[in-house]
Coordinates of C-alpha atoms in Angstrom, one line a residue:
Chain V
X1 CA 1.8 -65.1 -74.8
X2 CA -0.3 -62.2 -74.4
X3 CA -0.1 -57.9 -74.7
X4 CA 2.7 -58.5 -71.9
X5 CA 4.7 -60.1 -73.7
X6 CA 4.5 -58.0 -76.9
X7 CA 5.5 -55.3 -74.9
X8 CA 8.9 -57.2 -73.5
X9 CA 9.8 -58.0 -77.2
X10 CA 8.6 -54.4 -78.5
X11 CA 10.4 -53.0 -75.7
X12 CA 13.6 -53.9 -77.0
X13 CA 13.1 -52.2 -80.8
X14 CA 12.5 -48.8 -79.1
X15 CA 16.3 -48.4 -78.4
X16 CA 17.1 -47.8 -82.1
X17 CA 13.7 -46.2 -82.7
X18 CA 13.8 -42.2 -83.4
X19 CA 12.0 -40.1 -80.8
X20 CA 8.7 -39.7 -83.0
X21 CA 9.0 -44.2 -83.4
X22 CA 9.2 -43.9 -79.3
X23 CA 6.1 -41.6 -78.7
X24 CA 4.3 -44.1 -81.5
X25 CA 5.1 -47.0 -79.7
X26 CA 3.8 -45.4 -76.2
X27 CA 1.0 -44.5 -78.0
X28 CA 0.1 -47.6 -78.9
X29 CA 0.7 -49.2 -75.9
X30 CA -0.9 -46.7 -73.3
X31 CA -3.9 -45.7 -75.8
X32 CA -4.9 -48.8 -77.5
X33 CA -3.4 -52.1 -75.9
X34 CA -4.3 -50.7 -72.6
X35 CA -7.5 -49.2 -73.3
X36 CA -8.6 -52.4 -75.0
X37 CA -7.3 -54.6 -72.3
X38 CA -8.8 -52.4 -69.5
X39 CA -12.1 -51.2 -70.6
X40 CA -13.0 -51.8 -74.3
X41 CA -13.0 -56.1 -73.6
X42 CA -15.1 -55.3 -70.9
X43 CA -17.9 -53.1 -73.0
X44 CA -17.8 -55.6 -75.6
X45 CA -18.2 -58.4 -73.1
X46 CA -21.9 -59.0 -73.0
X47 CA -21.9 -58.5 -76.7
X48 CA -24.0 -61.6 -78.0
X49 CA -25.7 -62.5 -74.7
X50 CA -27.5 -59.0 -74.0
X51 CA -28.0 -58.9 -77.7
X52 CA -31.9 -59.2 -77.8
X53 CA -34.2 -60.6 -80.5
X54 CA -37.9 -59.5 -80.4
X55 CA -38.7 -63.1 -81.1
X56 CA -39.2 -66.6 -79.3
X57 CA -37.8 -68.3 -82.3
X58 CA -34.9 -70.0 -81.4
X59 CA -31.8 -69.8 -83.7
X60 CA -33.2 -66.3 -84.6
X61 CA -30.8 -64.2 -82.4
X62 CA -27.7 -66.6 -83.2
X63 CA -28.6 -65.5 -87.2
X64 CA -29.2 -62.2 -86.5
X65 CA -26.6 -61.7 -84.4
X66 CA -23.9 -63.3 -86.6
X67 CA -25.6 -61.7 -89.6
X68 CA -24.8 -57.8 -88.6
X69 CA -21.2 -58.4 -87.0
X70 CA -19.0 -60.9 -88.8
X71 CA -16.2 -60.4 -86.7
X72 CA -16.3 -58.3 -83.3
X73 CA -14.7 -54.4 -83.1
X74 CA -12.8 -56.4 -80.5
X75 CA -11.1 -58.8 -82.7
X76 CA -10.7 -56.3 -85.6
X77 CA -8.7 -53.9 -82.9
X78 CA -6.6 -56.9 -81.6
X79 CA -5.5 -58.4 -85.2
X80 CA -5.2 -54.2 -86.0
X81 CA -2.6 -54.0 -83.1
X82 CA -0.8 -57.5 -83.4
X83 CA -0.3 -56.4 -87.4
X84 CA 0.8 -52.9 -86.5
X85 CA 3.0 -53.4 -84.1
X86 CA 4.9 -56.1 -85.7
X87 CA 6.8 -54.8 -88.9
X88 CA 9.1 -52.9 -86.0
X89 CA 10.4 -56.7 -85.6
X90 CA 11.9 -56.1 -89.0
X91 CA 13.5 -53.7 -87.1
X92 CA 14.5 -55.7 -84.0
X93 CA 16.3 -58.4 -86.6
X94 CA 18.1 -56.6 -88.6
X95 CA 19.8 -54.9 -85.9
X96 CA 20.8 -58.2 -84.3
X97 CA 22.2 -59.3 -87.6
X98 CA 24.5 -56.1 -87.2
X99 CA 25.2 -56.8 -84.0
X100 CA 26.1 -60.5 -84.8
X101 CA 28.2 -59.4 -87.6
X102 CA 30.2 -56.7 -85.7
X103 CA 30.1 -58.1 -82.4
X104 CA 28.8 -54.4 -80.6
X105 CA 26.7 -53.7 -78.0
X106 CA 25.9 -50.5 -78.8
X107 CA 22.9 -48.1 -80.0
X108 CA 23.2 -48.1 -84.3
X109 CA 22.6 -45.2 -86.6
X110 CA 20.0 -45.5 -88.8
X111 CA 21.8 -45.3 -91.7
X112 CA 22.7 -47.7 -94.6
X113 CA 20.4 -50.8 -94.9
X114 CA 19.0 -50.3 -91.6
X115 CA 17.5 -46.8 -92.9
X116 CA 15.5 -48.7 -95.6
X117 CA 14.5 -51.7 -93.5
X118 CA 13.4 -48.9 -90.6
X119 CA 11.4 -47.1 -93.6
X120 CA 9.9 -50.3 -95.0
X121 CA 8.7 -50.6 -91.7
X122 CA 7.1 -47.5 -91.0
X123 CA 5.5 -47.7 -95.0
X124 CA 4.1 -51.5 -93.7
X125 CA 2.5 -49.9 -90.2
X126 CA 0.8 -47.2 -92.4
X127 CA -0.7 -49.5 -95.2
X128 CA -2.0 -51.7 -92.1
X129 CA -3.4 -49.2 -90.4
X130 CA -5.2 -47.9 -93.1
X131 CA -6.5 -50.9 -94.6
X132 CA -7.6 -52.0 -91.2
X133 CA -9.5 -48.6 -90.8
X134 CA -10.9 -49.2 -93.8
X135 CA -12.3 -52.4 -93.3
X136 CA -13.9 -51.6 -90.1
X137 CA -16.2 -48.2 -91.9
X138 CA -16.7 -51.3 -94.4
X139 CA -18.1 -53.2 -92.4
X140 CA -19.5 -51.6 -89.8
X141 CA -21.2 -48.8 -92.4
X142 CA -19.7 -45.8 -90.5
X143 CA -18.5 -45.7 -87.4
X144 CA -22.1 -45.5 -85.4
X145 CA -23.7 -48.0 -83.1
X146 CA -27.3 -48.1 -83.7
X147 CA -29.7 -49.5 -80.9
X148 CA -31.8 -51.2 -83.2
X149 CA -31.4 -53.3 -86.2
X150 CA -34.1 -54.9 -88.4
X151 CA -33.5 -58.8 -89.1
X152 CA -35.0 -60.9 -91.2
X153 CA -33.0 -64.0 -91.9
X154 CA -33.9 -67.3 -91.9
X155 CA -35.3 -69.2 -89.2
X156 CA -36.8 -65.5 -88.1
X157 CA -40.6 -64.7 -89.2
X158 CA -40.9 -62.3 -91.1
X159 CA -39.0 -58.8 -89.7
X160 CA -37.8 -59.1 -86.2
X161 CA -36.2 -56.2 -84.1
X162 CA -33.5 -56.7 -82.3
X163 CA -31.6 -54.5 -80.2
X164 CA -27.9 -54.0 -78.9
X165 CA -26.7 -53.7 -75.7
X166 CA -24.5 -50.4 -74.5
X167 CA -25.1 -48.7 -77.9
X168 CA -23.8 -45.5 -76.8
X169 CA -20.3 -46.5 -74.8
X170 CA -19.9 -49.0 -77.8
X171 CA -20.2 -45.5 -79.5
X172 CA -17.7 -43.5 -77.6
X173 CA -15.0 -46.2 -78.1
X174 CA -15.2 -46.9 -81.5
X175 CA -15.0 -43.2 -81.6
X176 CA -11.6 -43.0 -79.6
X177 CA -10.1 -46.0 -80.9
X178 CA -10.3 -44.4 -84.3
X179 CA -8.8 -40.6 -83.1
X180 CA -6.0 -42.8 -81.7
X181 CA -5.3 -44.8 -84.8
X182 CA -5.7 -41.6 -87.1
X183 CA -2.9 -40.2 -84.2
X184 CA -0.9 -43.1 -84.8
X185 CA -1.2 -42.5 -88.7
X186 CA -0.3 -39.2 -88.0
X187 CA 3.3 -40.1 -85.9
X188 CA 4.5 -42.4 -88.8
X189 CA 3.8 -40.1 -91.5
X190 CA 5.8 -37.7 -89.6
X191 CA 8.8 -40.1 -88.7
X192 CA 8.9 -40.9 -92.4
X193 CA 9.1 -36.9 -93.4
X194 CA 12.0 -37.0 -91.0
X195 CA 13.8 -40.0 -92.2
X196 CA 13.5 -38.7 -95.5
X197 CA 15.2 -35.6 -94.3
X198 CA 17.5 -36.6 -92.6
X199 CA 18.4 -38.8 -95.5
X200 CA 18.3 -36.3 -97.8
X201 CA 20.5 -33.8 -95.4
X202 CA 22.8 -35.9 -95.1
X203 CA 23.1 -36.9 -98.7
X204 CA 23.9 -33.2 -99.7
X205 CA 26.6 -32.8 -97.0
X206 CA 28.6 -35.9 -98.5
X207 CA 28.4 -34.3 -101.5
X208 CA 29.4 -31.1 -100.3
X209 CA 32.3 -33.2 -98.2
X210 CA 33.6 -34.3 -101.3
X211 CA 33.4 -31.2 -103.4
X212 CA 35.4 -29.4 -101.1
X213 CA 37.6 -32.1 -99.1
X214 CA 38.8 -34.5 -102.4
X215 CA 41.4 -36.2 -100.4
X216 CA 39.7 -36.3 -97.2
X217 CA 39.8 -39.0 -95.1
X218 CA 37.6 -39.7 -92.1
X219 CA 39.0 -39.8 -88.4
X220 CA 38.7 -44.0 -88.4
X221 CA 40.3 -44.4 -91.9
X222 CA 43.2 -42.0 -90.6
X223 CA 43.3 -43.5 -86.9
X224 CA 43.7 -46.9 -88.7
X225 CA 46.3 -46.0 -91.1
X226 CA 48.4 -44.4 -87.8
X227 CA 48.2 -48.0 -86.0
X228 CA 49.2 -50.2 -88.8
X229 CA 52.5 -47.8 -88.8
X230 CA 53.2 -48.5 -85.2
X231 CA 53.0 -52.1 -85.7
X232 CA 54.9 -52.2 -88.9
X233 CA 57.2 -49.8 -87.2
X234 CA 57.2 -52.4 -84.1
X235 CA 57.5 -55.2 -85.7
X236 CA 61.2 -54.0 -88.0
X237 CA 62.2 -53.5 -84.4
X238 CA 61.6 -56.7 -83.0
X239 CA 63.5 -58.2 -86.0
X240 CA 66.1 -55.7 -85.3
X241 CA 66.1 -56.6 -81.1
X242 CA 66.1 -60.1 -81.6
X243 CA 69.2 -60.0 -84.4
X244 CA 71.0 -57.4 -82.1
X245 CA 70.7 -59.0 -78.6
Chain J
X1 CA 2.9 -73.6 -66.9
X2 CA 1.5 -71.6 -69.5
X3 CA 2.2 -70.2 -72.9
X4 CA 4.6 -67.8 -71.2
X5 CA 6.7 -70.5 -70.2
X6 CA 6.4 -72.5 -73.6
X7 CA 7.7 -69.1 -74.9
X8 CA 10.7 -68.8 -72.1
X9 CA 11.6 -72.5 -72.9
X10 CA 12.1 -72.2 -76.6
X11 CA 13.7 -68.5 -76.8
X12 CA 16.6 -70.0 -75.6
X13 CA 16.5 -72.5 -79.2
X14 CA 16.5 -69.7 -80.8
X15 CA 20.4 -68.7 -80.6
X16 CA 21.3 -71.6 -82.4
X17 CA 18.6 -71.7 -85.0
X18 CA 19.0 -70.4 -88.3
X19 CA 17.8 -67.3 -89.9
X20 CA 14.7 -69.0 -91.3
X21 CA 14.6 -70.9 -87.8
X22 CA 13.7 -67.7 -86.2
X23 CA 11.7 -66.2 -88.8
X24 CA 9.7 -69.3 -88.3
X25 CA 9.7 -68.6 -84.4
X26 CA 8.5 -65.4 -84.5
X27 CA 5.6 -66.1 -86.7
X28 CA 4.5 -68.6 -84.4
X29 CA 4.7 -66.4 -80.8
X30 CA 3.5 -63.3 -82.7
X31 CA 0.7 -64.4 -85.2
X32 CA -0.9 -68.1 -83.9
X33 CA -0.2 -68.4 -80.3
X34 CA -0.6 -64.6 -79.2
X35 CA -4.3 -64.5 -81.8
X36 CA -5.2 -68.1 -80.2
X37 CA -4.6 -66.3 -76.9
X38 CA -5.7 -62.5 -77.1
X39 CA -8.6 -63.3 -80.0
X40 CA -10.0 -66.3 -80.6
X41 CA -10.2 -68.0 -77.2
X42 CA -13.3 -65.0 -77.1
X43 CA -14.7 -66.1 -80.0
X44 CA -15.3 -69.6 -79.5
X45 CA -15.7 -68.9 -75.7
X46 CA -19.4 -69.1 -75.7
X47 CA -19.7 -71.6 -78.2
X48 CA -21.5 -74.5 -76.0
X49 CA -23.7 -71.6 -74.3
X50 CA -24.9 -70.2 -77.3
X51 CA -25.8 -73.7 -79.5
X52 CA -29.6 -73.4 -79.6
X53 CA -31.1 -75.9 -80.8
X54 CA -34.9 -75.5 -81.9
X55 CA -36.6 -78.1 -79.1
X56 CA -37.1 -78.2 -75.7
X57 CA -36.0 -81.6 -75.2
X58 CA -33.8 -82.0 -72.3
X59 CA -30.5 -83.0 -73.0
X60 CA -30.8 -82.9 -76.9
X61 CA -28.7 -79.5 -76.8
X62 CA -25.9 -81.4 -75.4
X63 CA -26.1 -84.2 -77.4
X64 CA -26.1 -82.7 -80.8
X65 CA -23.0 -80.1 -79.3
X66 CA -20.9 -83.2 -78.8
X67 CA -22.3 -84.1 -82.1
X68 CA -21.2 -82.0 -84.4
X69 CA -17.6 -80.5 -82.3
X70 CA -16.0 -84.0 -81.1
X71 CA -13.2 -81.6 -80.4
X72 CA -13.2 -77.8 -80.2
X73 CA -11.0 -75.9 -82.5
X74 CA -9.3 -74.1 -80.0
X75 CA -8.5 -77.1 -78.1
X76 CA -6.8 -78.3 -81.5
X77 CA -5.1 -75.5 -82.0
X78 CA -3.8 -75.5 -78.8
X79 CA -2.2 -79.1 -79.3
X80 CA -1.5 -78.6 -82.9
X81 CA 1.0 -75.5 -81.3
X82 CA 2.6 -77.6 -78.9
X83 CA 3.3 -80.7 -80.7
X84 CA 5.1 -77.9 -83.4
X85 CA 7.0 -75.9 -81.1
X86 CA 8.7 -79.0 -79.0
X87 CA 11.0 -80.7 -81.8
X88 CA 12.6 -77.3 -81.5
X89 CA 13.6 -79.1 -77.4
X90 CA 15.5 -81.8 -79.7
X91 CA 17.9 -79.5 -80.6
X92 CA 18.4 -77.3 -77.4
X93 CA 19.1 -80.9 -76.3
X94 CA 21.5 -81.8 -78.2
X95 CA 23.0 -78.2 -77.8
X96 CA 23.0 -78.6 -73.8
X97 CA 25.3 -82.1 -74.5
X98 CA 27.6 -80.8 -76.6
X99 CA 28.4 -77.5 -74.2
X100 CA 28.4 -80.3 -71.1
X101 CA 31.1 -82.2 -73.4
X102 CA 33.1 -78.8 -74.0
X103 CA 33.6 -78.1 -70.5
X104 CA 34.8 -81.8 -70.1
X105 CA 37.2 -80.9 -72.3
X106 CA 38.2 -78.0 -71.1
X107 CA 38.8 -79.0 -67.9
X108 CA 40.7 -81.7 -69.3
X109 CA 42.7 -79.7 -71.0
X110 CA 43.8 -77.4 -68.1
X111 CA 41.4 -74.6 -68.8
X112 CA 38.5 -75.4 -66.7
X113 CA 38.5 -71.7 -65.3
X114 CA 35.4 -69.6 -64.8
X115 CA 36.0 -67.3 -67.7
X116 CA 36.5 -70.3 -70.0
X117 CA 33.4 -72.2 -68.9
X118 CA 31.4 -68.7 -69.2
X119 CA 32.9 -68.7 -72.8
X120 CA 31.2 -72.1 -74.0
X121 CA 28.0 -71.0 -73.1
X122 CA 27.9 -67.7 -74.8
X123 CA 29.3 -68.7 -78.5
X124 CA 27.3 -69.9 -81.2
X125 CA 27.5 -73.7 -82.2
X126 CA 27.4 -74.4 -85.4
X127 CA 24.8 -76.4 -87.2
X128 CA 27.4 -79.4 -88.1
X129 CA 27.6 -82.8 -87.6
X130 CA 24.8 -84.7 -85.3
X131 CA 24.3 -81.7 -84.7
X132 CA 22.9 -81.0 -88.3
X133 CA 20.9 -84.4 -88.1
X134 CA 18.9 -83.3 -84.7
X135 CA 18.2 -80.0 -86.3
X136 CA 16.9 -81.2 -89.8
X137 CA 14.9 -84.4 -87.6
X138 CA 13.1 -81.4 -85.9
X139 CA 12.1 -80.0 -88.9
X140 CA 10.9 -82.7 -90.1
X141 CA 8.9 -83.5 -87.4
X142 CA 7.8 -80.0 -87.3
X143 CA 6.1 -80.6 -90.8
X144 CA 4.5 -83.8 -90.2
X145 CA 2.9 -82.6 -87.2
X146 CA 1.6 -79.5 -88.9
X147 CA 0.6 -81.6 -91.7
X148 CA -1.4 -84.5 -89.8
X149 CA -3.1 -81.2 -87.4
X150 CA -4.2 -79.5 -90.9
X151 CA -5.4 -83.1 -92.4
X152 CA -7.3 -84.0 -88.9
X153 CA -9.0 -80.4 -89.0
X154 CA -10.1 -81.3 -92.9
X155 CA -11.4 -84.6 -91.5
X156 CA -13.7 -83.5 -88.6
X157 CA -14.5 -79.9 -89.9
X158 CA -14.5 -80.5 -94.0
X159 CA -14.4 -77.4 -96.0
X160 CA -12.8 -75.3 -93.2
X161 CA -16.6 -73.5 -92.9
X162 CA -18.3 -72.6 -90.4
X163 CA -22.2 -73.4 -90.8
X164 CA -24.6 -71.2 -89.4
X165 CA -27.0 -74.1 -88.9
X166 CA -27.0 -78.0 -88.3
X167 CA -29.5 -80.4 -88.5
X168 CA -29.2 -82.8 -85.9
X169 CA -31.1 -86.0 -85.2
X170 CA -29.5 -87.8 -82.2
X171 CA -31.5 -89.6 -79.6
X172 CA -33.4 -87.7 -77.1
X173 CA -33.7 -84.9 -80.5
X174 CA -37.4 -85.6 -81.3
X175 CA -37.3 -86.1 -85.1
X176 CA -34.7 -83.9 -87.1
X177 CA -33.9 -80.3 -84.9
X178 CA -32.6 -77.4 -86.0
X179 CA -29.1 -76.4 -84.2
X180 CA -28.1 -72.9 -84.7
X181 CA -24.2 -72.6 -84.3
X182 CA -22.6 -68.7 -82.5
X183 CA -20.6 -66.6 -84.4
X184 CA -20.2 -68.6 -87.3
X185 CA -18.9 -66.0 -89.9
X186 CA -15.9 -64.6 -87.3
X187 CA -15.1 -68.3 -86.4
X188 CA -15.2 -69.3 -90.6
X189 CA -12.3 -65.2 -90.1
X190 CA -10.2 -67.2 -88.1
X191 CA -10.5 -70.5 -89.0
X192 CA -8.8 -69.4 -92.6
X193 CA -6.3 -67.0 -90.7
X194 CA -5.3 -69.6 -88.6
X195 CA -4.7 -72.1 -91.3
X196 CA -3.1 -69.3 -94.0
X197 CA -0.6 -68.7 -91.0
X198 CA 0.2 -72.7 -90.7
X199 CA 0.4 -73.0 -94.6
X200 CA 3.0 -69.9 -93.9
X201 CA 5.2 -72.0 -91.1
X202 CA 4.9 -75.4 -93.3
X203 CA 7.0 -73.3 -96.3
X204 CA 9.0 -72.1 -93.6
X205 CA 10.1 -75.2 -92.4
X206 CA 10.7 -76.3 -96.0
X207 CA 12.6 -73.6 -97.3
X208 CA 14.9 -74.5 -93.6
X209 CA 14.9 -77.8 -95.1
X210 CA 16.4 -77.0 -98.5
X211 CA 18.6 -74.4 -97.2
X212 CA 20.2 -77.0 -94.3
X213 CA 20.5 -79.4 -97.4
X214 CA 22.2 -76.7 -99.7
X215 CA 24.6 -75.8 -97.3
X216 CA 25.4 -79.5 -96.4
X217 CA 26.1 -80.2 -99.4
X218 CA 28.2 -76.9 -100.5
X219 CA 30.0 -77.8 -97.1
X220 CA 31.2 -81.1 -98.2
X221 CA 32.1 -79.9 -102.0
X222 CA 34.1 -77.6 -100.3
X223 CA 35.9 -80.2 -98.3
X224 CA 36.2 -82.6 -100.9
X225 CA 38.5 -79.9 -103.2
X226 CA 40.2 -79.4 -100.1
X227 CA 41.5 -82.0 -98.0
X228 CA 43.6 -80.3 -96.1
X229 CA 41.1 -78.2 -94.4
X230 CA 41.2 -80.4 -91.5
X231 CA 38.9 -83.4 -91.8
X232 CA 39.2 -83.9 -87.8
X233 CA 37.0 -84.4 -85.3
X234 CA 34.5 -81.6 -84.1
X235 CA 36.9 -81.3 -80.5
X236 CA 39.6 -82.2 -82.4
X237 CA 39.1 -78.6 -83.9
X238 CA 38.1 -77.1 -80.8
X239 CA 41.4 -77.9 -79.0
X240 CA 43.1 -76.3 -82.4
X241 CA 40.9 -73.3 -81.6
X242 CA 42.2 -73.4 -77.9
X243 CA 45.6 -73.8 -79.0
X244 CA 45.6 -70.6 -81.5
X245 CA 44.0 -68.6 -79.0
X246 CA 46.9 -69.1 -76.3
X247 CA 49.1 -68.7 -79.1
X248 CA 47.4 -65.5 -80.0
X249 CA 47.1 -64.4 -76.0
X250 CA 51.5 -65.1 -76.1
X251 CA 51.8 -62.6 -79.3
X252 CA 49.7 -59.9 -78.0
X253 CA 52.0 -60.0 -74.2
X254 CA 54.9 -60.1 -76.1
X255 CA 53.9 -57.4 -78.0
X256 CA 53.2 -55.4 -75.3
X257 CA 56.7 -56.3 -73.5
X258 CA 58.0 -55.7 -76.7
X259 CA 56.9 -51.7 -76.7
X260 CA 58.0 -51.4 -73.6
X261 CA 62.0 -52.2 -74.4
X262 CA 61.5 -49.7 -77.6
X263 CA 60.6 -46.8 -74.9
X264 CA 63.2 -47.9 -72.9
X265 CA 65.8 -48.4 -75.3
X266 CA 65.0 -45.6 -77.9
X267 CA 68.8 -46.5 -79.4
X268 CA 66.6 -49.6 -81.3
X269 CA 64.3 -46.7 -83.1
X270 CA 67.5 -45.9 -85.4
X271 CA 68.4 -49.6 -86.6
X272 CA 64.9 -49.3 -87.7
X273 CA 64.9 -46.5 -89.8
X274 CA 68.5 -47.3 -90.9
X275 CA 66.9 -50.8 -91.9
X276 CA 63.9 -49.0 -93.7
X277 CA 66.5 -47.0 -96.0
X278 CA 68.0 -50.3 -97.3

């Protein structure tokens, strides 16, 4: 079970995604799994071994180390991801529920309950997002790099220095990774203007519908209302056949 | 054979779970196995490399490693997940039998074609009958095992915590030596995430529990007012089934044939309507 396989399940939810959900979910998967998978894990590999103590005592760097990054950007980013990515399996069920109750194949409007459970969604990306943001300028005071950070907890004497490897492309990630999570912030803001829009449009048509139209039917109710007439009208005939022949 | 596969193998269980069944699935493959996978296994990768201990005696590293982590998290984990996951095997068990006895039966019965066969493996079984036992004995199972994993992790690793330091005092350690333990504060992270997400499947499985039980038990009220809702066997239904369904295939032919004579004989349309006026 891996980013692979994420991608298979969340492959599936982007057929009753809107066009902004699909260029989110690309953007997540091209700019963030991939660039974590393919460079960032790599930059962040060497973390605590090149991490250097200007010291001989040993336990020192282990402290220090562990004192001044509780849990790696690379973690934070890969919990970040698993937690966005997966109210959009809200998504994913309730649409198989409507498929199991109505026995279709087919693409589903997002309307109905499926509208809120798609804008629950959306709302749970967001707050995860940003609380995830958050916690990382928590923590990491800022989004900065430095090369050198003073220790001096115990077993250490006194003040030691000790200094982190790749500063700068630790730097230039963190930097990226956050443009593309304020992007991604970005997209489902948007898709949630346009769901409210397109709620609200339609909302207003109805009622216009039924201002102007009181005894309109739709084209199913009225397709429906022709068949059972056939078959009513089929079935006096049948009685009629059977008693005449 | 990897997690890949454990995930291919029980996907197909998940058609005849229930709703919680899958719920409890999901938060399985998404939030232990694919974290175990994608974000711990880094964090306690270096975890023998890293164990300084304050002493250059030869060997005492080792010694107070194996010491203090008998067994590695991740490697408990790791069992911890497959021990949950296969009582779900129980049921697709049990599942496979009753298709294999369906297709006895329809061949039996004289419907042992291709489309019927294809039929039996696509519908939904219901949870009844042994069918309801298996299911609830996974459950079950499913909670013990989580609940002896959680009590064994309490036993070797009490408090959940991960220490930044241990003092170890095991022969060839001259005297008592200070151990220093990597990453303790992100293991401590994951060590409660891992274990919020297992309290998370163990009310899962009970909430299964009581909902299989409920509607058990709703079932059989509901059979008890009404006897005559067929108290028969479970194929003794399923050849009823097969016999409405023919009977249903003749209606809609005859229907058909039916329309036909009405376009042919448009003389019939008239003793309707003259029927519809009376």
């Amino acid at each position: 079970m891996d980013w692979g396989s994420l991608h298979t399940i969340l492959g599936g939810v982007n057929k009753h995604s809107t066009s902004i959900g699909k260029i989110w979910l690309t953007v997540l998967f091209i700019f963030r799994i991939m660039i974590l998978v393919v460079a960032a894990e790599r930059v962040w590999g060497d973390e605590q071994d090149d991490f250097v103590c200007n010291t001989l005592q040993p336990g020192c760097k282990n402290v220090c180390y562990d004192h001044f990054f509780p849990i790696s950007h690379i973690r934070l980013w890969a919990l970040q991801l698993i937690f966005v990515s997966t109210p959009a399996l809200l998504v994913a069920m309730h649409v198989a529920y409507r498929r199991h109750e109505k026995k279709r194949h087919q693409r589903f409007r997002i309307e109905g309950s499926l509208w809120w459970t798609y804008t629950s969604s959306i709302f749970f990306r967001l707050i995860f997002e940003a609380v995830f943001m958050y916690a990382f300028y928590f923590m990491y005071d800022g989004f900065r790099m430095p090369r050198l950070m003073k220790c001096n907890a115990w077993p250490c004497p006194n003040t030691v220095d000790c200094f982190v490897s790749r500063p700068t492309e630790k730097t230039v990630f963190t930097i990226f990774m956050i443009a593309v999570s304020s992007i991604c912030i970005l997209l489902n803001v948007a898709e949630l203007c346009y769901l409210l829009t397109k709620f609200f449009l339609r909302r207003s048509k109805k009622a216009v519908n039924a201002k102007h139209h009181p005894n309109h039917e739709n084209k199913e109710e009225t397709k429906q209302n022709e068949m059972n007439e056939l078959i009513s009208d089929s079935c006096q005939n049948t009685v009629i056949g059977f008693t005449s022949s | 054979m990897n997690w890949a596969g454990l995930y291919a193998v029980l996907s197909g269980v998940n058609r005849h779970s229930t709703a919680i069944g899958r719920i409890w699935l999901s938060v399985i493959f998404i939030f232990r196995i694919m974290v175990l996978v994608v974000a711990a296994e880094s964090v306690w990768g270096d975890e023998k490399s890293a164990f300084t201990c304050n002493t250059q005696q030869p060997g005492c590293n080792s010694v107070c490693y194996d010491h203090f982590f008998p067994i590695s998290h991740i490697r408990l984990w790791a069992l911890q997940l497959i021990l949950v996951t296969t009582p779900a095997l129980l049921v697709a068990m049990h599942v496979a039998y009753q298709q294999h006895q369906e297709k006895k039966l329809l061949m039996m019965t004289g419907h042992g074609d291709a489309k019927h066969l294809e039929e039996v493996k696509k519908h939904k079984i219901r949870i009844a009958g042994s069918l309801w036992w298996t299911y609830v004995f996974s459950v079950v199972f499913r909670l013990l095992f989580e609940a002896v994993f959680m009590y064994i992790f309490y036993m070797i690793y009490p408090g959940y915590q991960m220490v930044r330091l241990v003092k170890c005092e095991a022969y060839p350690c001259p005297n008592t030596v200070d151990c220093f333990i990597s990453r303790p504060t992100e293991k401590t992270i994951f060590t409660v995430f891992m274990l919020v997400t297992s309290s998370i499947c163990i009310v899962l499985n009970m909430a299964e529990l009581v909902y299989l039980v409920v509607r058990a038990c709703a079932r059989r009220s509901r059979h008890n007012s009404n006897p005559s809702s067929g108290k028969g066997s479970f194929y003794g239904h399923k050849l009823s089934e097969y016999k409405q369904n023919e009977i249903n295939q003749l209606l809609t032919e005859q229907d058909g044939s039916l329309k036909d004579m009405l376009r042919r004989n448009p003389g019939l349309q008239e003793k309707g309507d003259r029927c519809s006026a009376c």
